Short mmCIF file of C-alpha atoms in Angstrom, two decimals:
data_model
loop_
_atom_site.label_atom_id
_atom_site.label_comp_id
_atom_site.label_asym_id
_atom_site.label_seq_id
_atom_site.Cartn_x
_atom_site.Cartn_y
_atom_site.Cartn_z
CA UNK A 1 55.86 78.37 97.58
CA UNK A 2 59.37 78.85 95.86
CA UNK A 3 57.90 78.81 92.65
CA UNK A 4 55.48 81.08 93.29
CA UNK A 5 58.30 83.81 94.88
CA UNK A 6 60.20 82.75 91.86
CA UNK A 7 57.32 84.21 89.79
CA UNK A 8 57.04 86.84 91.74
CA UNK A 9 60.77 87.61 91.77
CA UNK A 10 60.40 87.44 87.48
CA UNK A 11 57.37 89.66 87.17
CA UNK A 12 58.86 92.31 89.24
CA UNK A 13 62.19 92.18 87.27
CA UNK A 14 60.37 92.30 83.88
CA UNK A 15 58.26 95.49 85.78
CA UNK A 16 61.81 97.01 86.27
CA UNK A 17 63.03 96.99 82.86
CA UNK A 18 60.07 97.85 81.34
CA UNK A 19 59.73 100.86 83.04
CA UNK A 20 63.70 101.51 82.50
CA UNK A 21 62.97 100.76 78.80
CA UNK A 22 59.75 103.45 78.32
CA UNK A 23 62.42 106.02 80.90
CA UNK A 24 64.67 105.74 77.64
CA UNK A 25 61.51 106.69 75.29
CA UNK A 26 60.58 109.44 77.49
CA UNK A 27 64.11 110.86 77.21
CA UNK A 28 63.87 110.37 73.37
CA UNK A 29 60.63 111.67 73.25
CA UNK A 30 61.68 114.88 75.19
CA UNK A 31 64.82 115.37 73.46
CA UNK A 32 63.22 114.97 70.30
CA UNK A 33 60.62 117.51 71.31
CA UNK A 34 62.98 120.03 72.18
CA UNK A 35 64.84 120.22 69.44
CA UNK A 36 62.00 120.79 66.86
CA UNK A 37 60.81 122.81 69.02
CA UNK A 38 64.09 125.14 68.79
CA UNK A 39 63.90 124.95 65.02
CA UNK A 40 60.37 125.85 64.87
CA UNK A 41 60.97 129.38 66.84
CA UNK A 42 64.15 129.71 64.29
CA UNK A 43 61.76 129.92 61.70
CA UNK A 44 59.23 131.64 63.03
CA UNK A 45 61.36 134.63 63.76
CA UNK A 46 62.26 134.39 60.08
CA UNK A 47 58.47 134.28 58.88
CA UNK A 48 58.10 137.42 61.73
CA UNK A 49 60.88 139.14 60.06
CA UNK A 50 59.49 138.82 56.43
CA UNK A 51 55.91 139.91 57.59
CA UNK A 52 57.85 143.20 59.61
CA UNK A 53 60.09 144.26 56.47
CA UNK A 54 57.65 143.80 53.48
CA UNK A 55 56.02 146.89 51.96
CA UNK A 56 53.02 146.25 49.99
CA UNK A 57 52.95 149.04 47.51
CA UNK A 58 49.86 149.10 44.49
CA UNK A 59 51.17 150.25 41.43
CA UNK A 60 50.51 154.36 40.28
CA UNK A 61 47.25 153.79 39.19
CA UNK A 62 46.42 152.66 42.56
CA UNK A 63 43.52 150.27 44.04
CA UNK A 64 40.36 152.27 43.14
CA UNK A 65 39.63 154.20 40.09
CA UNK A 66 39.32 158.09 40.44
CA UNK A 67 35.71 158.28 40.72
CA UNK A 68 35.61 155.26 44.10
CA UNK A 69 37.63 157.10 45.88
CA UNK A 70 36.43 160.78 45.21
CA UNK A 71 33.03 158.91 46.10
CA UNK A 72 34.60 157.10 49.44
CA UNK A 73 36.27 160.24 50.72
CA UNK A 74 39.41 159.47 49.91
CA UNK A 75 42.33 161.34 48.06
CA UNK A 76 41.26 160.99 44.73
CA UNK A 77 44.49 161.48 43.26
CA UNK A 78 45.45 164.07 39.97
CA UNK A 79 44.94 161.89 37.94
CA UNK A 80 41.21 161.67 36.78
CA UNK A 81 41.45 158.92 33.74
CA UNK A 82 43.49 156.63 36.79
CA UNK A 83 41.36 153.06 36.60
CA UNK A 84 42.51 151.25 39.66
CA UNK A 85 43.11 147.70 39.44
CA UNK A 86 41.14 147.81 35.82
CA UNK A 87 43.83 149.93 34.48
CA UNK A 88 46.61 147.83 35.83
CA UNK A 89 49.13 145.40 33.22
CA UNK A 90 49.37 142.43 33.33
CA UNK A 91 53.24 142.34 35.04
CA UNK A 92 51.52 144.56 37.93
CA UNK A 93 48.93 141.80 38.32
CA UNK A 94 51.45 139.25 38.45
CA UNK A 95 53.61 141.16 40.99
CA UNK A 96 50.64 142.13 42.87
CA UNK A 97 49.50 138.69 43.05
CA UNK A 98 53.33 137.12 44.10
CA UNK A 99 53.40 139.72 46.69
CA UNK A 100 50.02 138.91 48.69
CA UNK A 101 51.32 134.82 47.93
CA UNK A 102 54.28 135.64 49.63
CA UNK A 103 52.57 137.21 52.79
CA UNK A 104 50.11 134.96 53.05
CA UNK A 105 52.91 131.86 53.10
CA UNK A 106 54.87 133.56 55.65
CA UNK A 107 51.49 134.10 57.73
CA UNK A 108 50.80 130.47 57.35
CA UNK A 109 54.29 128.67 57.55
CA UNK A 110 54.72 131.31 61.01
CA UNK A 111 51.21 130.41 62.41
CA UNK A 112 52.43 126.23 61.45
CA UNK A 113 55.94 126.81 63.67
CA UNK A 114 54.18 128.61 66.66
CA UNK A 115 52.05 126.09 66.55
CA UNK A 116 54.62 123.57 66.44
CA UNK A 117 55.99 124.96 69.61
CA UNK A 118 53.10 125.38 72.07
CA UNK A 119 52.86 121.23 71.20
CA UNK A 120 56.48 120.37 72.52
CA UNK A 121 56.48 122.81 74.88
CA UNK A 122 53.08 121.61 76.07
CA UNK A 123 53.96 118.23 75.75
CA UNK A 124 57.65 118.09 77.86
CA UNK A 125 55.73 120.11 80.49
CA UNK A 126 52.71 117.77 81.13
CA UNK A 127 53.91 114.48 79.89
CA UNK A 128 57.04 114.30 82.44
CA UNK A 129 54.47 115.29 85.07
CA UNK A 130 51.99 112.68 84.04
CA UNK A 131 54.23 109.59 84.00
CA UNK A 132 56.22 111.27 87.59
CA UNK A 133 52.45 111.73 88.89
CA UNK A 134 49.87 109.89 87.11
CA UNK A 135 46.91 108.37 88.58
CA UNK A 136 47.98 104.81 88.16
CA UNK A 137 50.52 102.32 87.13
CA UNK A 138 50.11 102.55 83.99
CA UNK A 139 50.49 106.39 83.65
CA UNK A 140 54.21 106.02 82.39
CA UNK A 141 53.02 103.98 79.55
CA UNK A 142 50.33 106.59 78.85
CA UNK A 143 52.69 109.31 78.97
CA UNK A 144 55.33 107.59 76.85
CA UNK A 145 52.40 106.76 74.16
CA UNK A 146 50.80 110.76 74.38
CA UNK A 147 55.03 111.46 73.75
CA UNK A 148 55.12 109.32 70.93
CA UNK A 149 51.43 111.07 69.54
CA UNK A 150 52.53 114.84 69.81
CA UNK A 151 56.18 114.02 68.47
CA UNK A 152 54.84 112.92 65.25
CA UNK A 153 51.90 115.59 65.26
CA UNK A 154 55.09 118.30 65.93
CA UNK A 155 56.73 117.11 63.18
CA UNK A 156 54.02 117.28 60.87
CA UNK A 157 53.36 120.47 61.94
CA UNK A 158 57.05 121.51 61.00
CA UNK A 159 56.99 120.17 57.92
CA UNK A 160 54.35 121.97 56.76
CA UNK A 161 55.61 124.76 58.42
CA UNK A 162 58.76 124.48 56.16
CA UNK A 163 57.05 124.01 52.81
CA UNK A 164 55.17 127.33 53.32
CA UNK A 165 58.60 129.31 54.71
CA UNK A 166 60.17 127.98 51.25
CA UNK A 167 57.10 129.04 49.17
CA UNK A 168 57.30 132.48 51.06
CA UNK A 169 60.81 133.01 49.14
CA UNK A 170 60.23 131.50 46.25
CA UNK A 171 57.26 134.63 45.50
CA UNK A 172 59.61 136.63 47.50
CA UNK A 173 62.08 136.12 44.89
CA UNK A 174 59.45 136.37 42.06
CA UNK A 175 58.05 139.51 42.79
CA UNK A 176 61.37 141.34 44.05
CA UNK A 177 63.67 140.33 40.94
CA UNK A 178 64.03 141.17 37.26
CA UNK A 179 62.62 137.83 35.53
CA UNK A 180 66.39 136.89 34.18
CA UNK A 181 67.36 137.06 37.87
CA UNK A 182 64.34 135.55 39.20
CA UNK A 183 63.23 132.73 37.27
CA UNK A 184 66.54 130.49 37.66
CA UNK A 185 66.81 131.50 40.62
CA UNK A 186 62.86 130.21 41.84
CA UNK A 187 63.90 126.96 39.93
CA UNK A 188 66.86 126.05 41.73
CA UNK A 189 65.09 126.51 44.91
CA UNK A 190 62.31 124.33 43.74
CA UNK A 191 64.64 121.71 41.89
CA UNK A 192 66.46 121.49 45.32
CA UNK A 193 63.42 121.33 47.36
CA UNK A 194 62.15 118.38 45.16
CA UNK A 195 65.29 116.79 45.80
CA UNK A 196 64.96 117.23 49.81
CA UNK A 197 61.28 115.67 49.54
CA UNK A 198 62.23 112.79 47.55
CA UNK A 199 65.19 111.92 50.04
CA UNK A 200 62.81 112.60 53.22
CA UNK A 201 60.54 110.50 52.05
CA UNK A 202 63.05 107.54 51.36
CA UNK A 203 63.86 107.39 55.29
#
């Protein structure tokens, strides 16, 4: 009969720290959590910002020769020989091009951090109810192994978040600068960022 209160005694010990043990995880978890979660809306204010301030302005020639838009209804211009895109150089092309890149980055890297956010804010809401309130005994080890899931999956999600916000000013910088500005400039950024990578990926 001793032994068996003596087991009892053990098992219910070993129940105690366990649970004090996944408490700490939770607490990482959450802390974790919050913090990318902070970063994330830093950066998506930034993407918000570049999206609110850029002008996208076509070159004189314009998107549509004379002719499409006399045709369409719109202002044709007074300029009849104008060609549109057809009639644009190749620098307006390029600038064109680095201009729509660098939209649709800080589109993407924004939509990536917002994302990011609605997981750890979704994720300290429900998961500290789930392992206060969960159906069973086991619900704070579910909790603390859905913490440990939508950590990693919010990282991931910042990370990629990041790599577009840095492409986003690297055509910023492309498409707003004179090439001898521009072009050491972009390759610092990029020379830098390959640094980061290869040191993030070494932890």
């Amino acid at each position: 009969m001793t032994l068996q209160a003596d087991k009892d005694e053990l098992k219910a010990r070993l129940g105690v720290d366990l649970l004090r043990v996944q408490e700490k995880e939770l607490g990482f978890y959450q802390e974790n959590l919050a913090m990318i979660g902070q970063y994330a809306a830093l950066l998506a204010g930034f993407s918000f910002a570049n999206l609110s301030s850029h002008e996208l302005s076509a070159p004189e020639d314009g998107l549509l020769p004379y002719g499409a838009r006399l045709a369409l209804g719109l202002e044709p211009g007074d300029d009849p020989d104008d060609q549109g895109v057809l009639g644009w150089s190749w620098a307006s092309w390029l600038v064109q091009l680095l201009s729509v890149l660098h939209l649709v980055t800080s589109a993407v890297g924004m939509v990536f951090h917002l994302w990011c956010m609605s997981i750890a804010a979704v994720t300290t809401i429900l998961g500290a109810g789930l392992a206060l309130k969960g159906p069973n005994e086991q619900a704070v080890t579910t909790a603390t192994a859905h913490f440990a899931v939508q950590s990693n999956e919010a990282l991931h999600h910042f990370a990629q978040g990041l790599l577009f916000f840095i492409c986003s000013v690297v055509s910023w910088i492309l498409a707003s600068w004179q090439p001898h500005a521009s072009l050491p400039t972009a390759a610092a950024v990029l020379w830098v960022l390959r640094r980061a990578y290869k040191q993030i990926s070494a932890l």
